[in-house]
CSV table of C-alpha atoms and ligand atoms in Angstrom, one decimal:
chain,number,residue,atom,x,y,z
W,1,MET,CA,-73.1,-39.6,53.0
W,2,ILE,CA,-71.9,-35.6,53.6
W,3,SER,CA,-74.0,-33.7,56.4
W,4,ALA,CA,-74.3,-30.3,58.1
W,5,ARG,CA,-73.7,-32.5,61.0
W,6,SER,CA,-71.3,-34.2,60.3
W,7,LEU,CA,-69.5,-31.0,58.6
W,8,PHE,CA,-69.8,-29.2,61.5
W,9,GLN,CA,-69.0,-31.6,64.2
W,10,GLU,CA,-65.5,-32.3,61.9
W,11,ILE,CA,-65.1,-28.1,61.9
W,12,HIS,CA,-65.8,-28.6,65.6
W,13,ASP,CA,-63.2,-31.7,66.7
W,14,ASN,CA,-60.2,-29.8,64.5
W,15,ASP,CA,-58.9,-26.2,66.2
W,16,ASP,CA,-57.8,-25.0,63.2
W,17,ALA,CA,-61.5,-25.1,61.6
W,18,PHE,CA,-63.2,-24.5,65.3
W,19,ARG,CA,-60.8,-21.3,65.6
W,20,LEU,CA,-61.4,-19.6,61.9
W,21,PHE,CA,-65.1,-21.1,62.1
W,22,CYS,CA,-65.2,-18.9,65.7
W,23,SER,CA,-63.1,-15.9,64.5
W,24,ILE,CA,-65.6,-15.5,61.6
W,25,ALA,CA,-68.7,-15.8,63.7
W,26,ALA,CA,-66.9,-13.1,66.0
W,27,LYS,CA,-65.6,-10.5,63.8
W,28,GLY,CA,-69.5,-10.4,62.2
W,29,GLU,CA,-70.6,-9.6,65.4
W,30,ASP,CA,-68.7,-7.0,66.7
W,31,GLN,CA,-69.2,-4.7,63.4
W,32,GLY,CA,-73.4,-6.0,63.9
W,33,GLY,CA,-72.6,-4.3,67.4
W,34,TRP,CA,-70.7,-1.7,66.1
W,35,GLU,CA,-73.1,-1.0,63.7
W,36,ASN,CA,-76.4,-1.2,66.1
W,37,GLY,CA,-74.6,1.7,68.4
W,38,ARG,CA,-73.5,4.2,65.9
W,39,ILE,CA,-77.3,3.9,64.9
W,40,ALA,CA,-78.4,4.1,68.4
W,41,ALA,CA,-76.0,7.4,68.8
W,42,LEU,CA,-77.5,9.1,65.7
W,43,VAL,CA,-81.8,8.3,65.8
W,44,THR,CA,-84.0,10.6,66.6
W,45,ASP,CA,-86.7,8.0,67.1
W,46,GLN,CA,-85.8,8.5,71.0
W,47,GLU,CA,-88.5,5.0,71.6
W,48,LEU,CA,-86.7,3.2,68.7
W,49,ALA,CA,-83.1,4.1,69.9
W,50,PRO,CA,-83.3,2.2,72.9
W,51,LYS,CA,-84.5,-0.9,71.1
W,52,ILE,CA,-80.9,-0.5,68.6
W,53,ALA,CA,-79.0,0.0,72.1
W,54,ARG,CA,-80.4,-3.2,72.9
W,55,HIS,CA,-79.7,-5.0,69.1
W,56,GLY,CA,-76.0,-3.6,69.3
W,57,ALA,CA,-75.1,-4.6,73.6
W,58,ASP,CA,-76.7,-8.1,72.0
W,59,GLU,CA,-74.7,-8.7,69.3
W,60,ASP,CA,-71.4,-7.1,71.4
W,61,LYS,CA,-72.1,-10.0,73.6
W,62,HIS,CA,-73.0,-12.4,70.7
W,63,GLY,CA,-69.0,-11.2,69.4
W,64,ARG,CA,-67.7,-12.2,73.7
W,65,ILE,CA,-69.5,-15.7,73.6
W,66,PHE,CA,-67.3,-16.8,70.0
W,67,ASN,CA,-64.1,-15.5,71.4
W,68,ALA,CA,-65.2,-17.1,75.2
W,69,LEU,CA,-65.4,-20.3,73.3
W,70,LEU,CA,-61.9,-19.7,72.0
W,71,HIS,CA,-60.4,-19.7,75.2
W,72,LYS,CA,-62.1,-22.1,76.0
W,73,ARG,CA,-60.0,-24.1,74.3
W,74,GLY,CA,-57.1,-22.6,74.4
W,75,LEU,CA,-57.0,-21.1,71.3
W,76,GLN,CA,-56.5,-17.2,70.3
W,77,PRO,CA,-59.0,-16.1,67.2
W,78,VAL,CA,-57.2,-15.6,63.1
W,79,GLY,CA,-57.8,-12.8,61.3
W,80,VAL,CA,-60.7,-13.2,58.8
W,81,PRO,CA,-60.1,-12.9,55.0
W,82,ASP,CA,-61.6,-10.8,53.0
W,83,SER,CA,-63.6,-13.5,51.0
W,84,ALA,CA,-65.2,-14.9,54.2
W,85,ASP,CA,-66.2,-11.5,56.0
W,86,TYR,CA,-69.7,-11.1,55.6
W,87,THR,CA,-70.5,-7.9,56.5
W,88,MET,CA,-68.4,-6.2,55.5
W,89,LEU,CA,-68.7,-7.5,52.0
W,90,LEU,CA,-72.7,-6.2,52.0
W,91,GLU,CA,-71.7,-2.8,53.5
W,92,ARG,CA,-68.9,-2.7,50.2
W,93,GLN,CA,-72.1,-3.0,48.1
W,94,GLY,CA,-74.1,-0.2,49.6
W,95,ILE,CA,-75.9,-2.6,51.7
W,96,GLY,CA,-77.2,-1.2,54.4
W,97,LEU,CA,-76.1,2.4,56.3
W,98,ALA,CA,-72.0,2.8,55.1
W,99,HIS,CA,-69.8,3.5,57.8
W,100,SER,CA,-68.4,6.4,56.8
W,101,ARG,CA,-72.3,7.7,57.3
W,102,LEU,CA,-72.0,6.0,60.2
W,103,ARG,CA,-68.5,7.6,61.5
W,104,ARG,CA,-70.3,10.8,60.9
W,105,GLU,CA,-72.5,12.7,63.3
W,106,ASP,CA,-75.5,14.2,61.7
W,107,PRO,CA,-78.9,12.7,62.4
W,108,LEU,CA,-80.4,9.7,60.8
W,109,THR,CA,-83.1,10.9,57.9
W,110,ASP,CA,-86.1,9.0,57.9
W,111,HIS,CA,-85.0,7.0,54.8
W,112,ASP,CA,-82.0,6.2,57.2
W,113,VAL,CA,-83.5,4.1,59.1
W,114,LEU,CA,-85.9,2.6,57.2
W,115,VAL,CA,-82.4,0.9,55.0
W,116,TYR,CA,-80.9,0.3,58.2
W,117,LEU,CA,-83.7,-2.3,59.3
W,118,ALA,CA,-84.6,-3.4,56.0
W,119,HIS,CA,-81.0,-4.9,56.3
W,120,SER,CA,-81.2,-5.9,59.2
W,121,ARG,CA,-84.7,-7.9,58.1
W,122,VAL,CA,-82.9,-9.8,55.7
W,123,THR,CA,-79.6,-10.3,57.3
W,124,GLU,CA,-81.4,-11.6,61.0
W,125,GLN,CA,-83.4,-13.8,59.1
W,126,ARG,CA,-79.8,-15.3,58.3
W,127,ALA,CA,-78.7,-15.3,61.6
W,128,SER,CA,-81.3,-16.9,63.1
W,129,GLU,CA,-81.7,-19.3,60.4
W,130,GLN,CA,-77.4,-20.4,60.5
W,131,MET,CA,-78.2,-20.2,64.8
W,132,ARG,CA,-81.4,-22.8,64.4
W,133,LEU,CA,-78.7,-25.3,62.5
W,134,LEU,CA,-76.1,-24.7,64.8
W,135,VAL,CA,-79.0,-26.1,67.8
W,136,ARG,CA,-80.5,-28.7,66.3
W,137,VAL,CA,-76.2,-30.0,65.6
W,138,PHE,CA,-74.5,-28.4,68.8
W,139,GLY,CA,-78.0,-27.8,71.1
W,140,THR,CA,-77.1,-30.4,73.5
W,141,ASN,CA,-73.5,-30.1,73.1
W,142,PRO,CA,-71.6,-29.8,77.0
W,143,GLU,CA,-69.3,-27.7,75.5
W,144,ILE,CA,-70.8,-25.1,73.2
W,145,GLY,CA,-74.2,-25.9,73.5
W,146,ARG,CA,-75.5,-23.4,76.0
W,147,ALA,CA,-74.3,-20.7,73.8
W,148,VAL,CA,-75.2,-21.4,70.4
W,149,ARG,CA,-79.2,-22.1,72.3
W,150,MET,CA,-78.9,-18.4,73.9
W,151,ILE,CA,-77.4,-16.7,70.6
W,152,SER,CA,-80.0,-18.3,68.5
W,153,ALA,CA,-83.2,-16.8,71.2
W,154,ASP,CA,-81.4,-13.6,70.8
W,155,GLU,CA,-81.3,-14.1,66.6
W,156,ASP,CA,-84.8,-14.5,66.5
W,157,ASN,CA,-85.6,-11.6,68.9
W,158,HIS,CA,-84.1,-9.5,66.0
W,159,LEU,CA,-85.8,-10.6,63.4
W,160,ALA,CA,-88.8,-10.3,65.4
W,161,TYR,CA,-88.3,-6.8,65.9
W,162,CYS,CA,-86.8,-5.6,62.8
W,163,HIS,CA,-90.9,-7.7,61.6
W,164,GLU,CA,-92.4,-4.8,64.1
W,165,GLU,CA,-90.8,-2.1,63.0
W,166,LEU,CA,-90.6,-2.8,59.3
W,167,LEU,CA,-94.7,-3.5,59.8
W,168,ARG,CA,-95.1,-0.1,61.6
W,169,LEU,CA,-93.4,2.0,59.2
W,170,SER,CA,-95.5,-0.1,56.3
W,171,ALA,CA,-98.9,1.4,58.1
W,172,ALA,CA,-97.7,5.0,57.9
W,173,GLY,CA,-96.8,4.1,54.6
W,174,HIS,CA,-93.3,3.9,53.7
W,175,GLY,CA,-95.1,-0.2,52.1
W,176,PRO,CA,-93.4,0.1,48.9
W,177,GLU,CA,-90.3,1.8,49.8
W,178,ILE,CA,-89.8,-0.2,52.2
W,179,LEU,CA,-89.8,-3.7,49.2
W,180,ASP,CA,-87.7,-1.9,47.2
W,181,VAL,CA,-85.2,-1.9,49.9
W,182,LEU,CA,-85.8,-5.3,50.9
W,183,ARG,CA,-85.2,-6.7,47.2
W,184,ARG,CA,-82.5,-5.0,46.5
W,185,THR,CA,-80.9,-5.9,49.7
W,186,ALA,CA,-81.9,-9.6,49.9
W,187,ARG,CA,-81.1,-10.0,45.9
W,188,ALA,CA,-77.1,-8.5,47.1
W,189,GLU,CA,-77.2,-10.7,50.0
W,190,ILE,CA,-77.8,-14.4,48.7
W,191,ARG,CA,-75.1,-13.5,46.2
W,192,THR,CA,-72.4,-12.5,48.4
W,193,TYR,CA,-73.7,-15.6,51.7
W,194,ARG,CA,-72.9,-17.9,48.4
W,195,ASP,CA,-69.6,-16.2,48.0
W,196,VAL,CA,-68.8,-16.1,51.5
W,197,SER,CA,-69.8,-20.1,51.6
W,198,LEU,CA,-67.4,-20.4,48.7
W,199,ALA,CA,-65.0,-19.2,50.4
W,200,VAL,CA,-65.1,-20.4,54.1
W,201,MET,CA,-65.8,-23.8,52.7
W,202,ALA,CA,-62.9,-23.4,50.5
W,203,GLN,CA,-60.1,-22.6,53.8
W,204,MET,CA,-62.5,-25.3,55.7
W,205,GLY,CA,-61.1,-27.7,52.6
W,206,THR,CA,-57.5,-27.2,53.3
W,207,ILE,CA,-57.2,-27.1,57.0
W,208,LEU,CA,-59.5,-30.6,56.7
W,209,ARG,CA,-57.4,-31.9,53.5
W,210,TRP,CA,-60.8,-32.8,51.9
W,211,SER,CA,-60.4,-35.1,49.0
W,212,ARG,CA,-61.5,-33.0,45.7
W,213,PRO,CA,-65.0,-35.0,44.5
W,214,LYS,CA,-65.8,-34.1,48.7
W,215,SER,CA,-65.2,-30.3,48.2
W,216,ALA,CA,-67.0,-30.0,45.0
W,217,VAL,CA,-69.8,-31.7,46.0
W,218,LEU,CA,-70.1,-28.8,48.8
W,219,ALA,CA,-69.0,-26.7,46.6
W,220,LEU,CA,-72.3,-27.6,44.6
W,221,GLY,CA,-74.7,-27.6,47.5
W,222,ILE,CA,-73.4,-23.9,47.6
W,223,GLN,CA,-74.1,-23.0,44.1
W,224,LEU,CA,-78.1,-25.4,44.5
W,225,THR,CA,-78.7,-23.6,47.6
W,226,TYR,CA,-78.1,-20.0,45.8
W,227,LEU,CA,-80.0,-21.2,43.3
W,228,TYR,CA,-83.3,-22.0,44.8
W,229,ASP,CA,-82.7,-18.2,47.0
W,230,ARG,CA,-82.6,-16.8,43.0
W,231,LEU,CA,-85.4,-18.8,42.6
W,232,GLY,CA,-87.9,-17.5,44.4
W,233,GLY,CA,-86.2,-18.8,48.2
W,234,TRP,CA,-85.6,-14.9,49.0
W,235,ARG,CA,-88.9,-14.0,49.8
W,236,ARG,CA,-88.7,-15.9,53.2
W,237,MET,CA,-86.2,-12.8,53.4
W,238,THR,CA,-88.6,-9.8,51.9
W,239,SER,CA,-92.1,-10.9,53.2
W,240,LEU,CA,-93.2,-8.9,56.6
W,241,ARG,CA,-95.6,-10.4,59.1
W,242,THR,CA,-96.9,-9.9,62.8
W,243,PRO,CA,-94.2,-11.2,65.1
W,244,ALA,CA,-95.0,-14.4,68.0
W,245,ILE,CA,-92.7,-12.7,70.2
W,246,HIS,CA,-93.9,-8.9,70.8
W,247,ASN,CA,-91.8,-6.0,71.7
W,248,ALA,CA,-88.7,-8.5,71.1
W,249,LEU,CA,-85.8,-5.8,72.3
W,250,GLY,CA,-87.7,-3.1,74.9
W,251,GLU,CA,-85.7,-4.8,78.4
W,252,PRO,CA,-82.7,-2.7,78.4
W,253,ALA,CA,-79.9,-5.5,77.9
W,254,PRO,CA,-79.3,-7.5,81.4
W,255,ALA,CA,-75.8,-6.7,82.3
O,1,LIG,FE1,-75.6,-12.0,67.2
O,2,LIG,FE1,-79.1,-10.5,65.2
């Protein structure tokens, strides 16, 4: 029987698989950290800027944590293939703010901020779900339990912050525009997540010498998850509700 638990356990127990997993995670976190750092520098809303800076600082910290997990096992990060680079693939499809835009020094417009928040709303949903899954599998693991619990709590905070800020913009009359961007972002995200999952699983299959039937079952599982998302699961990424945690990024990141 293949379960998420047995799958992650197998990846965790193999140095090459663990190295690939942590390298992919670290790269995504680093990219998120850089994007948020640039957005914080370019946003004109002085209430929002420190929250975005905190968001970026958290993602940078997550990148350092995944690299530290590698070093603890005496491993070096490996290059991430383009097909497994979730954040880059989204950016290439025009989802979120383009890196070319973020490298310029012009202040962000209101629309740019809305696009940033909608992109974060969708991708932080994914991050929060993934980290909750890792907490279920590894929450009590002595080697990585503390790290995954900490990152999971941060991703929940990021998601809460996105809900809160988008609801604020919605109340200011931007509701239809937000919904439009959220839907477009979610459609691209579920497709990209499927493609990246297939690419990562193919690499893991080679490293862990999975049988053809095992690889086929996993690929089918990924396609069925996509189908579920396509048929309505995506709505969980576009809904907006007042979060249980208020002002989740209101404090600067702890040093
Ligand atoms: Fe993160
Ligand atoms: Fe995050």
